[in-house]
Short mmCIF file of C-alpha atoms and ligand atoms in Angstrom, two decimals:
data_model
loop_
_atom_site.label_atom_id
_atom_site.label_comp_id
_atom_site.label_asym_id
_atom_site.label_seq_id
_atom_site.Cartn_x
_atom_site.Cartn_y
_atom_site.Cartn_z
CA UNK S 109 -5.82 0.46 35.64
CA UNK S 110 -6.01 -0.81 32.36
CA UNK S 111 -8.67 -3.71 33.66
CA UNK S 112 -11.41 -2.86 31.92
CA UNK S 113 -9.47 -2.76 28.49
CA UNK S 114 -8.74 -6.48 29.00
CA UNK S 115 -12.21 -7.54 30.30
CA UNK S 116 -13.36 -5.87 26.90
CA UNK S 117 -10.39 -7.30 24.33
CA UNK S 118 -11.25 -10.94 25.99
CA UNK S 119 -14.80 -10.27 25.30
CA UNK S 120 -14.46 -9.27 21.49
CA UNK S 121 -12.15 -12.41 20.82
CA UNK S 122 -14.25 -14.51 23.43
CA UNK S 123 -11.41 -16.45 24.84
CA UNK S 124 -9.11 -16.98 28.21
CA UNK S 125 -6.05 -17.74 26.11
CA UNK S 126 -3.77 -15.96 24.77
CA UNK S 127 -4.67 -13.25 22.24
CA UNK S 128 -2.03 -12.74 19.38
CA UNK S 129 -2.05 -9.76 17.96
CA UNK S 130 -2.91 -10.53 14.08
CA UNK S 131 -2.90 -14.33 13.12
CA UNK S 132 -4.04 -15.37 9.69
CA UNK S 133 -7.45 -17.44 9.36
CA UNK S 134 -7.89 -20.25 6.87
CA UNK S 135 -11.96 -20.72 6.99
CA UNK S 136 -11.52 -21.22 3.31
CA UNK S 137 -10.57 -23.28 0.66
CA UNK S 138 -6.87 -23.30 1.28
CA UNK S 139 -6.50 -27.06 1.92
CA UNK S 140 -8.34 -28.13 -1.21
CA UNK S 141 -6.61 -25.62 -3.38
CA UNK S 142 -2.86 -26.22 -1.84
CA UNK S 143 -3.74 -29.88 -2.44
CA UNK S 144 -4.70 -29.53 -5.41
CA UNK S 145 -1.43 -27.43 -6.18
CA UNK S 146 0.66 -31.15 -4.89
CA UNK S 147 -1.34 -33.55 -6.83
CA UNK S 148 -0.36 -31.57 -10.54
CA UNK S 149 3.06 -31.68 -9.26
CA UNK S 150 3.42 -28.19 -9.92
CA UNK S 151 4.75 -26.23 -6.97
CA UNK S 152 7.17 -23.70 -7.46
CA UNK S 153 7.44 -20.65 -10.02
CA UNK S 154 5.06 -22.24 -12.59
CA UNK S 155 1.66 -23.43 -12.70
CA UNK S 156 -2.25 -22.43 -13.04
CA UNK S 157 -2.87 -20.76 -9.15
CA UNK S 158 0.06 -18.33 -9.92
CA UNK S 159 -1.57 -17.22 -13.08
CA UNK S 160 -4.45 -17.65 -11.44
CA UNK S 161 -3.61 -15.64 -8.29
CA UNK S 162 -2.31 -12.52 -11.10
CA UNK S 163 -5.49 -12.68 -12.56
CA UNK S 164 -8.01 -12.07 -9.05
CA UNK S 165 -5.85 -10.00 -7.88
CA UNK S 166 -5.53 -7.84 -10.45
CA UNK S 167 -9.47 -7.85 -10.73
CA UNK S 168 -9.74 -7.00 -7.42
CA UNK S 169 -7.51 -3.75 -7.72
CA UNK S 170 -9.37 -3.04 -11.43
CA UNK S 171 -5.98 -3.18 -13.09
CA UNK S 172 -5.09 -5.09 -16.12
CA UNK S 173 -2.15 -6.89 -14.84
CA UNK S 174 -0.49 -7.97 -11.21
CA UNK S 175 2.90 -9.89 -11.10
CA UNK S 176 3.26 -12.48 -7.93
CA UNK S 177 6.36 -12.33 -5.70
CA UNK S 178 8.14 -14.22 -3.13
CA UNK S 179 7.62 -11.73 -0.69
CA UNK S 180 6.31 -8.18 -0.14
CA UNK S 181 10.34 -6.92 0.32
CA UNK S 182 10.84 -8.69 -2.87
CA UNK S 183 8.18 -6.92 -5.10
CA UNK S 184 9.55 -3.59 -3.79
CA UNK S 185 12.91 -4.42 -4.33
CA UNK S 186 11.72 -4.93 -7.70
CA UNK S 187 9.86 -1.97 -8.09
CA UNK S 188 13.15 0.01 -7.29
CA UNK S 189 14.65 -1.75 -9.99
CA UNK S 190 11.68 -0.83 -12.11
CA UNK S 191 12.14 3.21 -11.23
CA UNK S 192 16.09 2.88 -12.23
CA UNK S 193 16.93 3.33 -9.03
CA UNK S 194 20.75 2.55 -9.15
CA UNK S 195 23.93 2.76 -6.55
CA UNK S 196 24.14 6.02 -4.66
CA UNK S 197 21.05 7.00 -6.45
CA UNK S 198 18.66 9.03 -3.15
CA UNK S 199 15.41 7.62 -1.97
CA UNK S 200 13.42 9.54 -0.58
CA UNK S 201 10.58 7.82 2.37
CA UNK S 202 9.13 8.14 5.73
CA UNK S 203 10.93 7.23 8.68
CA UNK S 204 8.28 5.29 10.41
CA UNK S 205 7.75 2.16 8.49
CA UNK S 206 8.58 -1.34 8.64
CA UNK S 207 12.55 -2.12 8.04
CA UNK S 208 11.79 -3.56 4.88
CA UNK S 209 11.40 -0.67 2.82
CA UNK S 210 14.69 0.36 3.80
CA UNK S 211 16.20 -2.56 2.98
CA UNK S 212 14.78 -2.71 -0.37
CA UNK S 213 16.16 0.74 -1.13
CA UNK S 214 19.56 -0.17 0.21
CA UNK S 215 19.99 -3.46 -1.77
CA UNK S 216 19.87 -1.18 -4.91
CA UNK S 217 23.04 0.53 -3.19
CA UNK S 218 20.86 3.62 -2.80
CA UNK S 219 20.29 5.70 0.61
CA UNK S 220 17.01 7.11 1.77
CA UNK S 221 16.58 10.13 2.75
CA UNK S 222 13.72 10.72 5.38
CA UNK S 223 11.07 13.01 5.29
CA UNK S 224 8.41 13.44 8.07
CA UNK S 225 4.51 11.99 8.26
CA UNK S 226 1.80 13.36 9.49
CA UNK S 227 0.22 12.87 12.76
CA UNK S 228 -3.28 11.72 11.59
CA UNK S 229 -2.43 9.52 8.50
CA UNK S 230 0.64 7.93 9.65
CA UNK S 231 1.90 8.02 6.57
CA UNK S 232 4.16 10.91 4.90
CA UNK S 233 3.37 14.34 4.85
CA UNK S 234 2.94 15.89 1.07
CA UNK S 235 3.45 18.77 2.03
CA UNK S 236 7.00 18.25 4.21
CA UNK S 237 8.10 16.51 1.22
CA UNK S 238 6.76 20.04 -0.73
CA UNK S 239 8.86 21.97 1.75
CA UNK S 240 12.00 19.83 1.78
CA UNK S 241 12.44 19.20 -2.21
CA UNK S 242 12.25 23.27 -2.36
CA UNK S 243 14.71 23.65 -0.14
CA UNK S 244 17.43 20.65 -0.43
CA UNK S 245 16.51 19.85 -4.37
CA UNK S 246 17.14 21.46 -8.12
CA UNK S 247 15.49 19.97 -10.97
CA UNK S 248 18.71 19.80 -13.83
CA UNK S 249 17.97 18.90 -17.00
CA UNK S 250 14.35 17.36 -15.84
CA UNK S 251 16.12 15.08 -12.67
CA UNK S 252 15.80 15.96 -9.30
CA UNK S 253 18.98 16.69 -8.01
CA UNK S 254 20.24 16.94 -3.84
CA UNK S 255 22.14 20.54 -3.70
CA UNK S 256 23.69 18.97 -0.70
CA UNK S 257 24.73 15.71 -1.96
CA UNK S 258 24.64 16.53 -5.51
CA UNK S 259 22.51 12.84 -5.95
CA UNK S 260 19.50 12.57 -8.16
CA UNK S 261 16.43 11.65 -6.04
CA UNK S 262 15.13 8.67 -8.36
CA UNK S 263 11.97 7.98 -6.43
CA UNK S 264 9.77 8.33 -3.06
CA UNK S 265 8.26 5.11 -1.37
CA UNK S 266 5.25 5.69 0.36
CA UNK S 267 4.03 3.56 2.84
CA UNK S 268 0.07 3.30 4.13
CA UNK S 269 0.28 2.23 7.78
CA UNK S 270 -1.23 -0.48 9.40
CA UNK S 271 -3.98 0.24 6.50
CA UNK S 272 -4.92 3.99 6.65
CA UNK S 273 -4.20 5.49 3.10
CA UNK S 274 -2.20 9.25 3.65
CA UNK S 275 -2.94 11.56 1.58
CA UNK S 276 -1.26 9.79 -2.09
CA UNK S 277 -3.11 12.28 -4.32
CA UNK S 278 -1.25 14.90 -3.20
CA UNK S 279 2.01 13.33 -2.52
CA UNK S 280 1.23 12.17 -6.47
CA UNK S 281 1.10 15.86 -7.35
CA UNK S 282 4.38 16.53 -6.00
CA UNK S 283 6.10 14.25 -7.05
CA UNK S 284 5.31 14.89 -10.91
CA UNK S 285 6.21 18.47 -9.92
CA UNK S 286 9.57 17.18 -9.27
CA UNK S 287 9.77 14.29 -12.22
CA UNK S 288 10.14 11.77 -9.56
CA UNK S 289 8.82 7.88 -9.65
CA UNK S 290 6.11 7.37 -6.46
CA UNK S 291 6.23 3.99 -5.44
CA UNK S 292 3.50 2.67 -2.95
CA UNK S 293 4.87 0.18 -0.25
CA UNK S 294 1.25 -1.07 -0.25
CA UNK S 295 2.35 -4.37 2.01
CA UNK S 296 -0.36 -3.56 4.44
CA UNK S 297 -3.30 -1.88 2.40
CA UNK S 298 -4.66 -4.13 0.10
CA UNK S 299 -8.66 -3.51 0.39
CA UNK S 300 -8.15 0.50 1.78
CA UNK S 301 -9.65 2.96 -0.79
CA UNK S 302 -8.73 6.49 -0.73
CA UNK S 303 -11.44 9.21 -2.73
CA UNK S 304 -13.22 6.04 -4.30
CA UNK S 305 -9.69 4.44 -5.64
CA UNK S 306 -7.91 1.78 -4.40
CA UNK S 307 -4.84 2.67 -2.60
CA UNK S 308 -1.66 0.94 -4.68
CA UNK S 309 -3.47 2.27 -8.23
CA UNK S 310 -2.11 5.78 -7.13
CA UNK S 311 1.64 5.34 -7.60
CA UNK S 312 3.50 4.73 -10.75
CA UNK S 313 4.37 1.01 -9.05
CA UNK S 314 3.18 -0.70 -6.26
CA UNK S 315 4.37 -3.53 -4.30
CA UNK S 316 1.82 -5.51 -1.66
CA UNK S 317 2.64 -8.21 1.01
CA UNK S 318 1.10 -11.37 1.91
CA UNK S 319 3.21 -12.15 4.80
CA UNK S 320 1.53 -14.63 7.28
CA UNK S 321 0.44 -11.53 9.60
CA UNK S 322 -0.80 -9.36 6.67
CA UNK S 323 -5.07 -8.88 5.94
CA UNK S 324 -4.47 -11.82 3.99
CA UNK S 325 -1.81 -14.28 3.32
CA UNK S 326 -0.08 -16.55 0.98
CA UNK S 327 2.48 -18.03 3.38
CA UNK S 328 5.10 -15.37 1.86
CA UNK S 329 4.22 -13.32 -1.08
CA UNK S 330 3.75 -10.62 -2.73
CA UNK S 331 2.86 -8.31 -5.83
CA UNK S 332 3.83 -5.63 -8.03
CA UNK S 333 1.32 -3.79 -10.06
CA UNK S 334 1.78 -0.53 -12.18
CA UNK S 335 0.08 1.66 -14.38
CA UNK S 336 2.90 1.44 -17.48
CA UNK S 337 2.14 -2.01 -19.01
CA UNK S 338 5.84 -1.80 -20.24
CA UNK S 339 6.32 -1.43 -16.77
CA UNK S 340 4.31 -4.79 -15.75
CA UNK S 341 5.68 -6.73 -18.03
CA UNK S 342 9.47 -6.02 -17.50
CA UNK S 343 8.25 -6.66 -13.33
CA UNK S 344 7.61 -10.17 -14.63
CA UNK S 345 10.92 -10.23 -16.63
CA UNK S 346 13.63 -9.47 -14.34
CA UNK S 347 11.51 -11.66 -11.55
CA UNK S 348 11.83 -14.63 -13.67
CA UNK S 349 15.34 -14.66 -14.13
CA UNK S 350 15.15 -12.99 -17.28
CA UNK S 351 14.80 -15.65 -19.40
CA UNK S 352 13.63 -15.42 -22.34
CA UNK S 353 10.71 -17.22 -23.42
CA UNK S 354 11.34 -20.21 -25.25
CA UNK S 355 9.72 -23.65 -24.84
CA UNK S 356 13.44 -25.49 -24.26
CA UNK S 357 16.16 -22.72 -24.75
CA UNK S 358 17.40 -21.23 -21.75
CA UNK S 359 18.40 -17.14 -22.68
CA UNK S 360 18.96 -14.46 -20.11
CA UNK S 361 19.02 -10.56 -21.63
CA UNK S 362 20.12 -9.00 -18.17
CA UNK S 363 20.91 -9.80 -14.07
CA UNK S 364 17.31 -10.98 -13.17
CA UNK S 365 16.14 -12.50 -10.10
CA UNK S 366 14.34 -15.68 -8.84
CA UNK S 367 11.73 -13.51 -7.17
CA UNK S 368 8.54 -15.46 -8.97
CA UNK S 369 5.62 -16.93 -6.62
CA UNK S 370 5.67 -20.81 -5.96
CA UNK S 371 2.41 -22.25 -7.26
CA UNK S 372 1.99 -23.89 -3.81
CA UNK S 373 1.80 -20.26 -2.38
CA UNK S 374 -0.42 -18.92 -5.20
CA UNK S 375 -3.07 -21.99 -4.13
CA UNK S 376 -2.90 -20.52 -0.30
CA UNK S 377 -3.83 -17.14 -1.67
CA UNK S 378 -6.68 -17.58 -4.00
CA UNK S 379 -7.93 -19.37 -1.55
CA UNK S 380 -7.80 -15.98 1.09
CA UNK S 381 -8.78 -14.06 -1.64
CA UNK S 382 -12.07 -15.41 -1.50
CA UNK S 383 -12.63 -14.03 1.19
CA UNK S 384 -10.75 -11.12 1.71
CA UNK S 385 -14.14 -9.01 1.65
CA UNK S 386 -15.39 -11.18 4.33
CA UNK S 387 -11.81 -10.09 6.02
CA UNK S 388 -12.49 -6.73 5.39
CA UNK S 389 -16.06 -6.57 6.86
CA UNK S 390 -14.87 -8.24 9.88
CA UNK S 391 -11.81 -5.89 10.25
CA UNK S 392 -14.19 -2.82 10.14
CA UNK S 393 -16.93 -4.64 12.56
CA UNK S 394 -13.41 -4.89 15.03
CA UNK S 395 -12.52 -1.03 14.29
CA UNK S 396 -16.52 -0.05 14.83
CA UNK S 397 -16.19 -1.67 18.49
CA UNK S 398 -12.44 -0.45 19.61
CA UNK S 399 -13.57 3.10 18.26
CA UNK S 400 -16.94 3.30 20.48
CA UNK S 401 -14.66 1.87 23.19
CA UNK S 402 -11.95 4.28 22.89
CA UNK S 403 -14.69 7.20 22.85
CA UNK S 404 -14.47 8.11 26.32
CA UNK S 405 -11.07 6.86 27.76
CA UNK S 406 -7.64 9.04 27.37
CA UNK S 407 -6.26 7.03 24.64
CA UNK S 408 -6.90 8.44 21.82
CA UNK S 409 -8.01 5.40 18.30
CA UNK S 410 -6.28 6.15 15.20
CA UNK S 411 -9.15 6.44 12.78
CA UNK S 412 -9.51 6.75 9.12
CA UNK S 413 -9.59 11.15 7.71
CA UNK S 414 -11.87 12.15 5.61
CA UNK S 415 -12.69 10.38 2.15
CA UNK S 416 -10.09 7.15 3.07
CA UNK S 417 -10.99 4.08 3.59
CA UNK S 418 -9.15 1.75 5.77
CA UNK S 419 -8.87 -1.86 5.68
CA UNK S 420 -7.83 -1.57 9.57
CA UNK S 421 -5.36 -4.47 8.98
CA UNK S 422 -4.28 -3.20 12.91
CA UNK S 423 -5.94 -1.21 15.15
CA UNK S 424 -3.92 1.68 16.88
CA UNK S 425 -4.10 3.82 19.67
CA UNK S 426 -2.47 6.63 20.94
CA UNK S 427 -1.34 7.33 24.52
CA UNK S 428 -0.79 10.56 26.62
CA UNK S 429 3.36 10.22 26.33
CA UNK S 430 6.42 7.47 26.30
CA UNK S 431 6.08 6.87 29.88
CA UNK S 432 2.49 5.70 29.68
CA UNK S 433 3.45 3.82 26.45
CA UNK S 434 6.19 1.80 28.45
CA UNK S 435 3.36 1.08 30.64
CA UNK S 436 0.83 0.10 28.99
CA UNK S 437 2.97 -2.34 26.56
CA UNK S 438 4.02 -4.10 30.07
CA UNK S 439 0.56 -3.90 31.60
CA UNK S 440 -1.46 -5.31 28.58
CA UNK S 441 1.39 -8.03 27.47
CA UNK S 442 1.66 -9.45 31.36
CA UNK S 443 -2.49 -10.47 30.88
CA UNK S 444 -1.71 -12.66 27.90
CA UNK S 445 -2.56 -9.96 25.21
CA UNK S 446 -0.12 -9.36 22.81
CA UNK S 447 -0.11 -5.17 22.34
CA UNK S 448 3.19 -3.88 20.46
CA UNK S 449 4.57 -0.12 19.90
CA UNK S 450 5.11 0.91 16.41
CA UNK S 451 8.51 1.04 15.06
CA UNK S 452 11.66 2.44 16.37
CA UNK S 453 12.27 5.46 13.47
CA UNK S 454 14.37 3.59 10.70
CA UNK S 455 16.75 7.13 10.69
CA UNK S 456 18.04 5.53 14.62
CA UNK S 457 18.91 2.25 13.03
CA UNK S 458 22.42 2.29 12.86
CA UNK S 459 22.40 1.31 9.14
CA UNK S 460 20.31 4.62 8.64
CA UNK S 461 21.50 7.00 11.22
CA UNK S 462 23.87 8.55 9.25
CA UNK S 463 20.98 9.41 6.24
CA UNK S 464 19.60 12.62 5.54
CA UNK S 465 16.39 13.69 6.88
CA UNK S 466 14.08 16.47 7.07
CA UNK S 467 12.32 17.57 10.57
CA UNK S 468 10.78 14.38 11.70
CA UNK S 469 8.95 15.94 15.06
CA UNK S 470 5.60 14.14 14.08
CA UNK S 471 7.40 10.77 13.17
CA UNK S 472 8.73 11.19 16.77
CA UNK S 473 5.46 12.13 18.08
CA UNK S 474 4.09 9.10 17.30
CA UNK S 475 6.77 6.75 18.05
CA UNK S 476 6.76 7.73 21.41
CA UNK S 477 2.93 7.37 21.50
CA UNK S 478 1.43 4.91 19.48
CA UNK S 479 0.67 1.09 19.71
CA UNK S 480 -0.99 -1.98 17.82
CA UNK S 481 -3.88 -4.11 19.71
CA UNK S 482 -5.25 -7.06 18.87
CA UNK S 483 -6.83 -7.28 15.27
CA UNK S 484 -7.62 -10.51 13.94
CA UNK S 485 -10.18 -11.69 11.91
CA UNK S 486 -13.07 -12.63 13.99
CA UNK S 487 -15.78 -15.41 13.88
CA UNK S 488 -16.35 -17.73 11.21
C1 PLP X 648 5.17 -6.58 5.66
C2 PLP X 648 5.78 -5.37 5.10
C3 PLP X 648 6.73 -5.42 4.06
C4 PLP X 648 7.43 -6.65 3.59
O1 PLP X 648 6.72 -7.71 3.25
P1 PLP X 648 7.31 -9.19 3.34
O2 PLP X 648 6.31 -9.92 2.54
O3 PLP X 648 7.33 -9.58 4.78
O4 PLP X 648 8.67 -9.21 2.71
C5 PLP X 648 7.17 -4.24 3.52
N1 PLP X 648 6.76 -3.05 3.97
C6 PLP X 648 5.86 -2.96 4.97
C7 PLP X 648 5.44 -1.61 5.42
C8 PLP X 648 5.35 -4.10 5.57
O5 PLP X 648 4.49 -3.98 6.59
#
């Protein structure tokens, strides 16, 4: 039933194999620069591609400064840090993301609290997180405070999914209604736009992802920008340890952690930053062909609203119901291409399932419904 779907996916990525469903490309000049990285000896925390890496980035986004990570969960780990978010403190986030923005909030010792998205952004609703603040929240003494729990909310982590920006202006307003820290888990938007601004320059911090399946990768990494330059600078404090600087000396003011880039990473990623618009073209060129496609069959491609722009990292479709789901993952998988559901909702995780959470019918909506298809970078 689904024959004509596969004749068409093997068509776009012209091959009999198998079909992953996002694997990096490295049409650059990652081998030079990584070599390069080995012969100065340099390859771990210090050394000219991390600065290096900071600096394009940063241009890239138009902000001043960008701090490289280990990984994506580390920089929003981080970031936590960075909005005092501190044991038993309340999180509030969506319950259809990736497990690592959980996990980040958890390591502070803090609990999310899970508030629905909406059905055409993927990404949380502004205004259920409006609705539940009024009704489960106090502000005391300028802190938002849970009536039920009698915890201070400390901050709300966004997340863009699979690329499409929701709607962070007004999830922005809200939260300064509420004097609450938005964080953007911006691990797989780098490149979207939303109203003419890139998506990650809307929260007070940000925290981005190179992971090897991400738009673009460093091996593992990632990055933490923000619009307080206090707030960038102590980022690259408390990920280096720290230490004080000091050519010899070795001072610590406070618990850091060894969360800094490895230079041998930061060579990798300039490298795919050179062409991440080349990435981005391609990625649209993919979305342009699966959205003509998907024009006249029942399932239903998740586009981009109005005034975003998406970096389609992964294409998604939605089908009629779970049953047809189930089917269509076994169907699609048993021809050799890899198609995966979206995540099981982090609140039925048994680490989460005993969190609070507002009425998450569209987070279930889509669960039951949606699925990734194959997205990589095409052609050289
Ligand atoms: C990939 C991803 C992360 C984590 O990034 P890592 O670099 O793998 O640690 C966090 N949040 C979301 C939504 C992601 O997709």
């Amino acid at each position: 039933m689904y024959n004509e779907l596969v004749a068409f996916i093997r068509q776009l990525f012209d091959t009999d194999e198998f079909i992953p469903l996002h694997e990096p490309r490295f049409w650059g000049k990652e081998k030079e620069y990584v070599n390069d990285a080995i012969e100065s000896t340099f390859v771990s925390s210090v050394g000219r591609y991390v600065d290096k890496f900071e600096e394009d980035f940063a241009n890239v986004l138009g902000v001043d400064k960008a701090v490289a990570c280990v990984n994506g969960t580390a920089a929003l780990h981080t970031a936590l840090v960075l909005a005092d978010v501190q044991r038993d403190d309340e999180v509030i986030t969506q319950p259809l993301t990736f497990i690592a923005t959980c996990n980040a909030i958890s390591y502070q010792g803090a609990h999310p609290v899970f508030v629905d998205v909406e059905r055409d952004t993927l990404g949380l609703s502004p205004n259920a997180l409006q609705e539940f603040l009024s009704i489960n929240t106090e502000l005391k003494n300028d802190v938002c405070v849970n009536k039920t729990t009698n915890r201070k909310i400390k901050a709300v982590v966004t997340m863009h999914t699979f690329g499409h920006p929701c709607r962070i202006d007004e999830i922005a307003e809200v939260c300064r209604e509420w004097n609450i820290t938005l964080i953007e888990d911006a691990a797989e938007c780098l490149g979207s736009d939303y109203k003419g601004k890139p998506l990650g320059t809307f929260g007070d911090i940000a925290a981005f992802s190179f992971n090897g399946n991400k738009i673009m990768t460093t091996g593992g990494g990632g990055v933490i920008i923000a619009h307080n330059p206090e707030i960038t600078k102590r980022a690259k404090h408390i990920t280096t340890t720290a230490k004080i600087p000091h050519p010899y000396e070795f001072t610590h003011d406070e618990i850091g952690y060894n969360y800094r880039m490895p230079n041998l990473n930061a060579a990798l990623g300039c490298a795919q930053l050179e062409q991440l618009e080349f990435f981005l073209k391609s990625k649209r060129d993919l979305a342009d062909k699966y959205r003509s496609y998907f024009c006249d069959t029942r399932e239903i491609f998740i586009d981009e609203i109005e005034e975003a722009k998406s970096n389609f990292w992964l294409n998604a479709i939605l089908l009629k119901d779970r049953d047809e789901r189930d089917q269509f993952l076994e169907y699609i998988n048993s021809k050799g291409i890899m198609v995966r559901p979206i995540w099981t909702l982090m609140n039925k995780l048994s680490m989460f399932e005993d969190c609070q959470t507002g009425d998450l019918s569209n987070s279930q909506f889509l669960e039951d419904r949606v699925v990734n298809i194959p997205s990589s970078v095409r052609f050289q």
